[in-house]
XYZ file of C-alpha atoms in Angstrom:
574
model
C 0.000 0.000 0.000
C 1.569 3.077 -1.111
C 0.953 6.623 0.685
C 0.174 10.057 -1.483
C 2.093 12.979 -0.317
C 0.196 14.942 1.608
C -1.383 13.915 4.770
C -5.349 13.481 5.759
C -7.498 13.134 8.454
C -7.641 9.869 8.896
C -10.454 10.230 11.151
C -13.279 11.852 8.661
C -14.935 8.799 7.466
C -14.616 6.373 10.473
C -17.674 4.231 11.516
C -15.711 2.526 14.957
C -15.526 -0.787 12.939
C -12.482 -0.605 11.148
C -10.537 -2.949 13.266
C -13.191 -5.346 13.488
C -13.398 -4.948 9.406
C -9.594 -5.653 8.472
C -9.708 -8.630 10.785
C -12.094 -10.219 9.789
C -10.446 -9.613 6.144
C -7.422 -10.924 7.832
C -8.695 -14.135 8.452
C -10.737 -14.828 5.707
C -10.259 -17.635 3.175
C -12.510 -15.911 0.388
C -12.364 -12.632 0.483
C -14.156 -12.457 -3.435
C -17.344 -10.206 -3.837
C -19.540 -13.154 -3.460
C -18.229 -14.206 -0.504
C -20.287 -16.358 1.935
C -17.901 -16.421 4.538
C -17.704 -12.554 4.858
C -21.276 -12.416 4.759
C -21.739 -14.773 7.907
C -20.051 -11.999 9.444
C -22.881 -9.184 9.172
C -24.774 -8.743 12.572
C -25.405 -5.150 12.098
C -24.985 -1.367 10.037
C -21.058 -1.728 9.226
C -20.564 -5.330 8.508
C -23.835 -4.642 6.399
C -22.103 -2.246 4.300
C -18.988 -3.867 4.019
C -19.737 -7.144 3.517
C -23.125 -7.151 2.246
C -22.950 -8.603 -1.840
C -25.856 -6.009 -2.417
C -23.115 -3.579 -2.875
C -21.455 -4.196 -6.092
C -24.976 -4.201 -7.324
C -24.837 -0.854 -8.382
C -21.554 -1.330 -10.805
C -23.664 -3.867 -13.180
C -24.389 -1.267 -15.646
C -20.958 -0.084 -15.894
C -19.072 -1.919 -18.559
C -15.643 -3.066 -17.216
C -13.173 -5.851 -17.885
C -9.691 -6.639 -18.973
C -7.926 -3.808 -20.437
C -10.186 -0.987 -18.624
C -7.618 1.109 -15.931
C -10.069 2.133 -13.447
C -9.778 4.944 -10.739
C -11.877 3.631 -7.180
C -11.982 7.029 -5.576
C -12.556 7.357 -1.865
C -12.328 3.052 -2.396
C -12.982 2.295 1.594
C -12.849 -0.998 2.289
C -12.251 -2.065 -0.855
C -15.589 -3.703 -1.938
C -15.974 -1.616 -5.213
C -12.573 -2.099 -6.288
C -12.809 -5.940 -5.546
C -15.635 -6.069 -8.173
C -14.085 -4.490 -10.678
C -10.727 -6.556 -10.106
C -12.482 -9.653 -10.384
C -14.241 -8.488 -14.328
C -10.151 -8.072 -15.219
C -9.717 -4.605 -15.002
C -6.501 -3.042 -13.947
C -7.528 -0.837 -10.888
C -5.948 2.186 -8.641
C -7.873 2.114 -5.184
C -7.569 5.732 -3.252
C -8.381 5.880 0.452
C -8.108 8.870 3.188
C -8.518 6.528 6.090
C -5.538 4.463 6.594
C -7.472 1.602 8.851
C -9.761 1.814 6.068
C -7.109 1.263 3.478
C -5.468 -1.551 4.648
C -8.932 -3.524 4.697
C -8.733 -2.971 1.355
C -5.321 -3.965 0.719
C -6.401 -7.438 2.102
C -9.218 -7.551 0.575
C -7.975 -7.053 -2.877
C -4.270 -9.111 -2.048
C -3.794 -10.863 -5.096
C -5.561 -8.947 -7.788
C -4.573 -6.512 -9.893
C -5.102 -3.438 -7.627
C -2.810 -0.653 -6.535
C -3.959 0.431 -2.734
C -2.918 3.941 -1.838
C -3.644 5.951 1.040
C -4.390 9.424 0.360
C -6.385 12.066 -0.920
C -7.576 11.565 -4.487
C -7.103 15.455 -4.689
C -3.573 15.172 -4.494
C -3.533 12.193 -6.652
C -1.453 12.629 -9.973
C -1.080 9.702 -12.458
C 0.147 10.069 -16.017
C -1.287 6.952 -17.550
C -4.952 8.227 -16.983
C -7.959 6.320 -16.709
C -10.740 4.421 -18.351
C -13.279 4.518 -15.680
C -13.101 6.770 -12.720
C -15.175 5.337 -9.639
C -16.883 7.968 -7.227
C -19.294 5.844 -5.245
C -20.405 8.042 -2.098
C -17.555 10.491 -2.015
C -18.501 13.855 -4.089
C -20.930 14.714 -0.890
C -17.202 15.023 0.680
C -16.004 17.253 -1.419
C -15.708 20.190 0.843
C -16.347 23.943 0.100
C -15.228 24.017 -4.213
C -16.724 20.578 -5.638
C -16.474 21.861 -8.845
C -12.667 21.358 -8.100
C -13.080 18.423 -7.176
C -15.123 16.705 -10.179
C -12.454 19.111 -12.461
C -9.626 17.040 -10.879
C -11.217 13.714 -11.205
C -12.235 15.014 -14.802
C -8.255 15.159 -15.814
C -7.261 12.218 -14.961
C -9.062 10.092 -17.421
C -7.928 9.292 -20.406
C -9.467 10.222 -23.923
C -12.955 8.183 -24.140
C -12.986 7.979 -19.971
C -16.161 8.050 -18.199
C -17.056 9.180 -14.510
C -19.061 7.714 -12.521
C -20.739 9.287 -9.708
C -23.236 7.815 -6.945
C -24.500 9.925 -4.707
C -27.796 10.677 -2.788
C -30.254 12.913 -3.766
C -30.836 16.056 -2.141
C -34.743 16.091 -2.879
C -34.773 12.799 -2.610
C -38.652 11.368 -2.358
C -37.205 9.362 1.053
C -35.862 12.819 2.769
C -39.781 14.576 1.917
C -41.169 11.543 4.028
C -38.958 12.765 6.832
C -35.925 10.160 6.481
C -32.762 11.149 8.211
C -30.170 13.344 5.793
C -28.256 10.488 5.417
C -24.792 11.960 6.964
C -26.069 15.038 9.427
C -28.948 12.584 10.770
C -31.755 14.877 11.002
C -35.170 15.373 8.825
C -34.782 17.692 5.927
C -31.762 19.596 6.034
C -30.764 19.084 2.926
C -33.878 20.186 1.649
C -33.695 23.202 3.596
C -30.386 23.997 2.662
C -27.872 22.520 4.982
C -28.116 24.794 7.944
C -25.235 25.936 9.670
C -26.934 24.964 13.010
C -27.907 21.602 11.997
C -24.281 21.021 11.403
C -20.817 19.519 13.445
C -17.687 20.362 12.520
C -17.313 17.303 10.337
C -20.049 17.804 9.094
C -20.243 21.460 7.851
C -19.179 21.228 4.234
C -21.250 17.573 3.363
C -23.386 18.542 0.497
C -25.874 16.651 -1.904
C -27.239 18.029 -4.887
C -30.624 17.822 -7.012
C -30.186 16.317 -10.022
C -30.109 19.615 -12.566
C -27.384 20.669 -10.141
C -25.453 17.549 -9.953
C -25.654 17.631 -14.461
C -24.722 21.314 -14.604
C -21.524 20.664 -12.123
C -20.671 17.814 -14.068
C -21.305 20.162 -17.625
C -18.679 22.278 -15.696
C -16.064 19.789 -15.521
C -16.310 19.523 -19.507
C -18.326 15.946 -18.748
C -21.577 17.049 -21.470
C -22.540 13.859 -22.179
C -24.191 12.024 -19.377
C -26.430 9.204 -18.641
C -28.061 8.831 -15.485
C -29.527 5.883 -13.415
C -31.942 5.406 -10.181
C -30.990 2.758 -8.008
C -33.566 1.999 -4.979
C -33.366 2.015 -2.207
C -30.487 3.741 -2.707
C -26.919 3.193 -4.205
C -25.358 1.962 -0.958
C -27.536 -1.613 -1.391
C -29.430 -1.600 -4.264
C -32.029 -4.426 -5.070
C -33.225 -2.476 -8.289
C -31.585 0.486 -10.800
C -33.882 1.689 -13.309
C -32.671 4.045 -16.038
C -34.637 6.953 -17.658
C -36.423 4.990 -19.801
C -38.157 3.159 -17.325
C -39.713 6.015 -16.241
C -41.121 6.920 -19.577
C -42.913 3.923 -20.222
C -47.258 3.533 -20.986
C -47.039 1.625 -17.612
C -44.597 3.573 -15.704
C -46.492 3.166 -12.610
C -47.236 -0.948 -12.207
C -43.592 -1.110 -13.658
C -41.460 0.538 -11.453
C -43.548 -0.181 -8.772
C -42.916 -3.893 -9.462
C -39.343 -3.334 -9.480
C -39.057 -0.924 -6.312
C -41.769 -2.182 -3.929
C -41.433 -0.145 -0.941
C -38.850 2.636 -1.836
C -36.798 3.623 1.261
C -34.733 1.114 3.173
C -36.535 0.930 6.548
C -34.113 -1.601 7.682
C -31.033 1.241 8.264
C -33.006 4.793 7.560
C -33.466 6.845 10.858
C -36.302 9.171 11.092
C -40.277 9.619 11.820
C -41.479 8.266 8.125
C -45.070 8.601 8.310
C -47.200 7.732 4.998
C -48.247 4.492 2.231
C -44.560 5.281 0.579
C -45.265 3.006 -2.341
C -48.897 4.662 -2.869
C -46.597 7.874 -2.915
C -44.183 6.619 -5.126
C -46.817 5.892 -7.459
C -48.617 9.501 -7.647
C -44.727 10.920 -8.097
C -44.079 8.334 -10.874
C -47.304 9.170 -12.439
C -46.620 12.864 -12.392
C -44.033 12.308 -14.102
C -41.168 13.211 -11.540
C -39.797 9.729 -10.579
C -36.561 10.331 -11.887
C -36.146 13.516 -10.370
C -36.686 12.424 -7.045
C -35.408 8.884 -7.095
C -33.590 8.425 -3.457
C -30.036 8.489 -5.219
C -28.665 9.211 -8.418
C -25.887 6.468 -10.542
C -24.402 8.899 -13.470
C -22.137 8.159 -16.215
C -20.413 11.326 -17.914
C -18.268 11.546 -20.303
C -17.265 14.427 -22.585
C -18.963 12.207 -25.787
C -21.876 10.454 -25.897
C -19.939 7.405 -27.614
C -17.946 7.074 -24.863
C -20.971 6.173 -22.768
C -22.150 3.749 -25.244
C -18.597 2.011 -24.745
C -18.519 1.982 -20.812
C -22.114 1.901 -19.874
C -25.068 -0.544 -20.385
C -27.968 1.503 -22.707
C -29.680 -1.311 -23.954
C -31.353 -2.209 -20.417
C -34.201 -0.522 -19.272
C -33.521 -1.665 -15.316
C -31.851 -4.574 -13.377
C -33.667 -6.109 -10.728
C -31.329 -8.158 -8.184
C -32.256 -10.901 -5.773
C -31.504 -10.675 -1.854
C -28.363 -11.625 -0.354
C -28.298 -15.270 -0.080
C -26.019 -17.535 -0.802
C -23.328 -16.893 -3.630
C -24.410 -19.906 -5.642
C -28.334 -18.253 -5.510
C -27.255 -14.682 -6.457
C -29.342 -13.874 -9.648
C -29.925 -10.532 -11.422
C -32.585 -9.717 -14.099
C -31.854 -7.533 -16.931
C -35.292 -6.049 -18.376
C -34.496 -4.735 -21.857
C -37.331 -3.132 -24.423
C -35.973 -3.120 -27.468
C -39.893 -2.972 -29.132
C -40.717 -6.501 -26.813
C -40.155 -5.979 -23.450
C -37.563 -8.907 -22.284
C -36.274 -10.044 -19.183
C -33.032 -11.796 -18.918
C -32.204 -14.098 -15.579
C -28.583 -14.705 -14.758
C -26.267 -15.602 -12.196
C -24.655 -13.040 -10.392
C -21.068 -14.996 -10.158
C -20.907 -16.674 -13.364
C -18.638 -19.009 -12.358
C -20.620 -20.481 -9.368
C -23.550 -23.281 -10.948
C -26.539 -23.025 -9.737
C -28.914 -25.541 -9.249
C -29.397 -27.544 -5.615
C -29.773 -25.417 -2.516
C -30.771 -28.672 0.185
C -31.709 -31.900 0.065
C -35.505 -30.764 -0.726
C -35.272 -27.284 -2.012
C -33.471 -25.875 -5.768
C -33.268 -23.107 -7.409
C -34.289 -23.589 -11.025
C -31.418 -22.702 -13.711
C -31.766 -20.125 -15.564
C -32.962 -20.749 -19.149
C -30.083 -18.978 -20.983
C -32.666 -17.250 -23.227
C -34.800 -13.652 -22.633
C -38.210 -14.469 -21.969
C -40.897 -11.811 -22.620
C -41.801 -9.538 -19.703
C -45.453 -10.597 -18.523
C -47.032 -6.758 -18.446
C -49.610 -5.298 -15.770
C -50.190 -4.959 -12.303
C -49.621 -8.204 -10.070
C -52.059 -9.766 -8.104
C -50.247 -8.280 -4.909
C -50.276 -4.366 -6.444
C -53.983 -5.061 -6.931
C -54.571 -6.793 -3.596
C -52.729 -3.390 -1.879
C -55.149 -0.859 -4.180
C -58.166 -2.436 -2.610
C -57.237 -2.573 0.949
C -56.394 1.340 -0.111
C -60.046 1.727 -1.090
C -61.084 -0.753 2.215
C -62.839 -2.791 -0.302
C -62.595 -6.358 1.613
C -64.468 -8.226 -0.646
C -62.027 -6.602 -3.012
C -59.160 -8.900 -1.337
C -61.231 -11.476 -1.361
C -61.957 -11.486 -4.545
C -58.205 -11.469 -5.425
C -57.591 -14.507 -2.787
C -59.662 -16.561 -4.530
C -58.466 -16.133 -7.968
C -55.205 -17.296 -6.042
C -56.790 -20.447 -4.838
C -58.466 -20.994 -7.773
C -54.971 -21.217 -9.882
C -53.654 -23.223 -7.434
C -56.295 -25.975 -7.139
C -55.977 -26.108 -11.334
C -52.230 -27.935 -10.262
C -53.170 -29.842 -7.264
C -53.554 -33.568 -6.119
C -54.371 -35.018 -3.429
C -52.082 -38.145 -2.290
C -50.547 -39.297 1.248
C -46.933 -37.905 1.569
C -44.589 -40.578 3.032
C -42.535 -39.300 5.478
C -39.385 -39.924 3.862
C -40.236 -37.443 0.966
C -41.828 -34.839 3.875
C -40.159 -31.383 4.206
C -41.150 -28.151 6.097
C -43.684 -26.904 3.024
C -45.246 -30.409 2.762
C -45.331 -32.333 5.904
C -46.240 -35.835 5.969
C -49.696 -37.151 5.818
C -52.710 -36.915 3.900
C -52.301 -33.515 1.541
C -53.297 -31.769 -0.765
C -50.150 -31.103 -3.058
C -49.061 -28.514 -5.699
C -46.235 -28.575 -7.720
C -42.870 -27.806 -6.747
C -42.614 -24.899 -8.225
C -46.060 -22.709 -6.743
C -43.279 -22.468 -3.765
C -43.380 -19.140 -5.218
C -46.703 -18.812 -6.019
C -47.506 -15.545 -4.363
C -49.568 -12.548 -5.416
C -46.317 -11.139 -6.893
C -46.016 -13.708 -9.149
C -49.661 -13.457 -10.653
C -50.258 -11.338 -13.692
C -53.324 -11.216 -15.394
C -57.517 -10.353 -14.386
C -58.783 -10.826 -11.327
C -62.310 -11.548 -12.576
C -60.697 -14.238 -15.501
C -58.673 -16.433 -13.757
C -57.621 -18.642 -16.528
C -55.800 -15.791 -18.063
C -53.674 -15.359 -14.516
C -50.300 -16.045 -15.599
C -47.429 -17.274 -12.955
C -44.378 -15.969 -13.447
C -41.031 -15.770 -11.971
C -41.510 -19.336 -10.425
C -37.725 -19.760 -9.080
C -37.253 -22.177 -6.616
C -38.343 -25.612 -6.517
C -39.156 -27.902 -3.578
C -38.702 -31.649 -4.298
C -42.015 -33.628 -3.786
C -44.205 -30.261 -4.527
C -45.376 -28.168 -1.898
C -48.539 -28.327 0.517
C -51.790 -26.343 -0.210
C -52.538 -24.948 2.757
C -48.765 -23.722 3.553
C -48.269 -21.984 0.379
C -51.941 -20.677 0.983
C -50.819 -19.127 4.632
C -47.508 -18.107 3.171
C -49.196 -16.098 0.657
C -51.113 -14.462 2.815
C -48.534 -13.680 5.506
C -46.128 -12.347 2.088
C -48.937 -10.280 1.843
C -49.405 -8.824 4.780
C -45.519 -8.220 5.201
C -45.783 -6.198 1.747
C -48.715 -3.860 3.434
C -47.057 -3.445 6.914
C -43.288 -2.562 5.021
C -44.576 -0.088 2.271
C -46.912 1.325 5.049
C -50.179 0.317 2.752
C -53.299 1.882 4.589
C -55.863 -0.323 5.344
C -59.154 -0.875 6.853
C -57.874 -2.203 10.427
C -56.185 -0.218 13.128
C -52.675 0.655 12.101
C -51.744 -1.532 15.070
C -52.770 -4.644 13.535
C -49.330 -6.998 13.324
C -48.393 -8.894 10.131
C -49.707 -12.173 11.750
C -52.524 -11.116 12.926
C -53.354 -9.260 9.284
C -52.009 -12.532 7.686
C -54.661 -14.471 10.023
C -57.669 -12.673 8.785
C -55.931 -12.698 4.911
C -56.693 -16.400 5.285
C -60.072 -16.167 6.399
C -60.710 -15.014 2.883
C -59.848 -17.548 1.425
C -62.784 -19.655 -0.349
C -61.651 -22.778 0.959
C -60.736 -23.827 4.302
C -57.067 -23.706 5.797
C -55.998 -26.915 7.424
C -53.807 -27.237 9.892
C -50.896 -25.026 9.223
C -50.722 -22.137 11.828
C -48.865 -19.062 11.034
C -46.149 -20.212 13.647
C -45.443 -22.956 11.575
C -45.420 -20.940 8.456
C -42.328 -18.935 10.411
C -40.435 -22.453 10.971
C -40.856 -23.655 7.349
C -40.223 -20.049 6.146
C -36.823 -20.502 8.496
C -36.039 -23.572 6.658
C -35.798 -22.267 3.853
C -33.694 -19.346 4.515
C -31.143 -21.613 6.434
C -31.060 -23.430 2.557
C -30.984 -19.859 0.405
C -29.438 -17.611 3.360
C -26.935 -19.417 5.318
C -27.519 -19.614 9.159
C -29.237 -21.635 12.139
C -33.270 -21.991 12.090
C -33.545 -20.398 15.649
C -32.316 -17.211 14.357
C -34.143 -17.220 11.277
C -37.319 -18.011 13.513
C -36.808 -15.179 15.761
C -36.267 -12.811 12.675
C -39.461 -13.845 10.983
C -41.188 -13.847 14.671
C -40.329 -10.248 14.643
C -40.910 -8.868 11.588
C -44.925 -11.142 11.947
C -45.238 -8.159 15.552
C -44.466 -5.585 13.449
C -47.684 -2.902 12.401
C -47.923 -0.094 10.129
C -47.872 1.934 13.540
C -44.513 1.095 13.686
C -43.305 2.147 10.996
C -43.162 5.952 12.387
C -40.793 5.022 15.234
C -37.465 6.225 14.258
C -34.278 4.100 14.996
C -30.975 5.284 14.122
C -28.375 2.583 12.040
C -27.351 1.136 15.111
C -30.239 0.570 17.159
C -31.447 -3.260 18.163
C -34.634 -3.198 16.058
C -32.867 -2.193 12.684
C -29.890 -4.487 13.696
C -32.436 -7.513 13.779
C -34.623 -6.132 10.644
C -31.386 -5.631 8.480
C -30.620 -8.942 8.779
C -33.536 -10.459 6.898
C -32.495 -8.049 4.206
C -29.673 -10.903 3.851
């Protein structure tokens, strides 16, 4: 690890978990983006963010590989640099922390990455680069950013691109009343950044709308520019949708499909009060969802061919899978190029899919786009009728779930050598494998015509098939954990739990629940988690246990990153 000149405060960026960070780094085996072992290690905020594979999420529409010199600016711990190692590019990482560099030193050791420790202000280099990586630094800046994006600007080489990721300051998460995501407190960055709202460290932070962000980056000679949305935000993005998403017929259903619930609850302090996905759909439909996505991904370059060369414009979004296991790391690529396509793939090409347990896989990926199944989903229309409190509404949209359900089942005694946690022994009704993931998300098509109700996305696969009644409480509890974590209003008190909404889900149902309880939906639920996820069933028990006491009431309690509750709901973001 080599040191640039001038000295820095070493201090600045700290979280308190360095140490604990480059140890665990120092005794890892697999220290590769993908890593399982790291990821055992997250328990809370910081090992979230360092180890968390949702993170190099946000580089999949930047086009790197072998014979791309990349620039990781303000490169922390090293996870962004890492990625873009391991596609074969040739990369510089820049840190001001020194505990923070080292961790990254270990964490790249054998690749093809130059640590230094330093500002990238004082950074000269006179090969230049392809790609220049700001992830979460520009906010940093100080008093002159323009300086600073001038700087980065001159060191790339003829047909570089910069790319910046940073929050935005009008963000639609900061006008529900999230935390500013570095002072801590409800809308000072939309007032303005205070003086009195500031410490000293944090005086000179600084996010920027989006026309301000494009004219800086106009002022550092970087005129062409294409710009990306990831949600919840770029730190851990599950989706990034580009411009084009936005201007689609069905804007709305689609990017509400791809979002769900648009701030990160899990980590994001403050008093958020409000159905955030019914107000992400008024804000998409008046037409401002790109201006006040939660955080901006931008791509500038000083021509537009060079964004064509480092930058994925074919896509209209990328929708990414939770953090489970390596092997079970998928993306989808949703292109629209006249048919709307979707693409699945592995995340880490090199890992095979295929068996997660002894009773549960996930089904390989075709190899081959299939067309994107348009129009709401059962569960968008299931959440616009508890809006209007139209019960039988629900109802309605229950039974069209039961009736494509019974159209695949059989009834038959399961053995108990072929039993598992979704289909216990005994005499069952059974449905495929497959309907594991038969949930309203996964139903496209009329509620009144359910023939034409079309299952899609059908990914994982339990051996034997999969009981009825379980899939028919899981449903239902999915449900009800989609209404309590977008903060859907409904017709109960706003104190009603998941469980107890997912209890009177199921009395809508036409037909008759057996025995399944929603207790033992959270111990199958754990099993399969231990299979996708990694970890021990009591844990995964006591996670789903406290996410089924959780109410829409909740919701307005706010928690900073560190406190117990977010601790415990982060980690069922893994």
């Amino acid at each position: 690890m080599r040191r640039i000149d001038r000295p820095v405060n070493d201090r600045r960026w700290r979280d308190g978990s360095e140490d604990r960070i480059a140890g665990i780094l120092r005794d890892a085996t697999d220290r590769s983006s993908g890593s399982d072992e790291l990821a055992a290690h997250i328990d809370d905020w910081p090992t979230r963010y360092h180890f968390g594979r949702a993170r190099t999420n946000l580089l999949h529409p930047i086009r790197l590989g072998p014979g791309v010199r990349v620039l990781d600016v303000g490169a922390g711990s090293g996870v962004n640099s890492r990625w873009a190692a391991e596609q074969g590019a040739t990369v510089v990482a820049v840190e001001g922390d020194a505990l923070r560099a080292e961790a990254a030193a270990l964490r790249c050791a054998g690749l093809d990455v130059d640590v230094r420790h330093g500002s990238a202000g004082d950074l000269t280099d006179d090969e230049g680069f392809d790609v220049v990586l700001c992830i979460g630094v520009l906010e940093y800046a100080g008093d002159d950013p323009d300086r600073f994006l001038g700087h980065l600007a001159g060191l790339l080489r003829p047909g570089g691109a910069l790319v910046v990721a940073i929050e935005n300051r009008f963000g639609l998460a900061y006008w529900l009343q999230a935390d500013e995501d570095h002072l801590g407190l409800a809308f000072v960055g939309i007032e303005g950044y205070p003086p009195v709202a500031a410490t000293e460290a944090t005086a000179t932070v600084r996010t920027f709308s989006r026309p301000e962000l494009a004219e800086r980056l106009r002022g550092a000679g970087l005129t062409s520019q294409r710009w990306y949305q990831p949600f919840p935000d770029y730190k851990l993005p599950t989706a990034i949708l580009t411009d084009r998403c936005f201007d689609q017929p069905d804007a709305v259903d689609l990017v509400d499909q791809l979002v769900g619930p648009p701030i990160d609850r899990s980590r994001m302090g403050g008093r958020i009060t409000g159905d955030e996905r019914a107000i992400h759909r008024q804000v998409v439909a008046a037409g401002m969802g790109a201006e006040m996505a939660n955080s901006f991904l931008v791509v500038a370059a000083r021509e537009q061919g060079v964004l064509e060369r480092r930058s994925d414009g074919d896509a209209l979004a990328w929708r990414f899978t939770g953090d489970r296991r390596r092997a079970h790391l998928r993306v989808r690529r949703i292109t629209d190029g006249g048919v709307r396509r979707i693409d699945r793939r592995p995340i880490h090409r090199t890992e095979a899919g295929g068996q997660a347990g002894g009773w549960l896989h996930l089904r390989s990926p075709g190899g081959t786009a299939d067309d994107y199944t348009t129009g709401p989903n059962l569960e968008q229309v299931a959440l616009d009728r508890l809006r209007a409190g139209d019960i039988d509404g629900v109802r309605a949209v229950l039974a069209t779930w039961w009736t494509v359900a019974d159209r695949s089942a059989t009834e038959r005694q399961v053995t108990n050598e072929e039993a598992h946690p979704f289909l216990p022994a005994g005499s069952r009704t059974v449905l495929p494998g497959d309907h594991l993931d038969l949930g309203l998300d996964n139903l496209v098509g009329p509620v009144e015509r359910p023939a034409e109700v079309l299952f899609v996305d059908d990914e994982w696969e339990a051996t034997g098939g999969v009981d009825r009644d379980l899939a028919a409480v899981r449903t239902c509890w999915k449900l009800a954990t989609a209404v309590v974590s977008g903060g859907t209003r409904h017709p109960w008190p706003a104190s009603t739990t998941v469980d107890r909404m997912a209890a009177k889900f199921c009395d809508l149902l036409p037909g008759v629940v057996g025995d399944p309880s929603i207790d033992h939906l959270h111990v199958a639920e754990a099993a399969l988690r231990v299979e996708a996820i990694g970890g021990d069933i009591a844990t995964h028990v006591a996670q789903l246990r406290a996410v089924g006491r959780r109410s829409v009431a909740d919701r307005t309690v706010g928690a900073g990153h560190r406190s117990p509750l977010r601790r415990r709901l982060a980690a069922l973001k893994r």
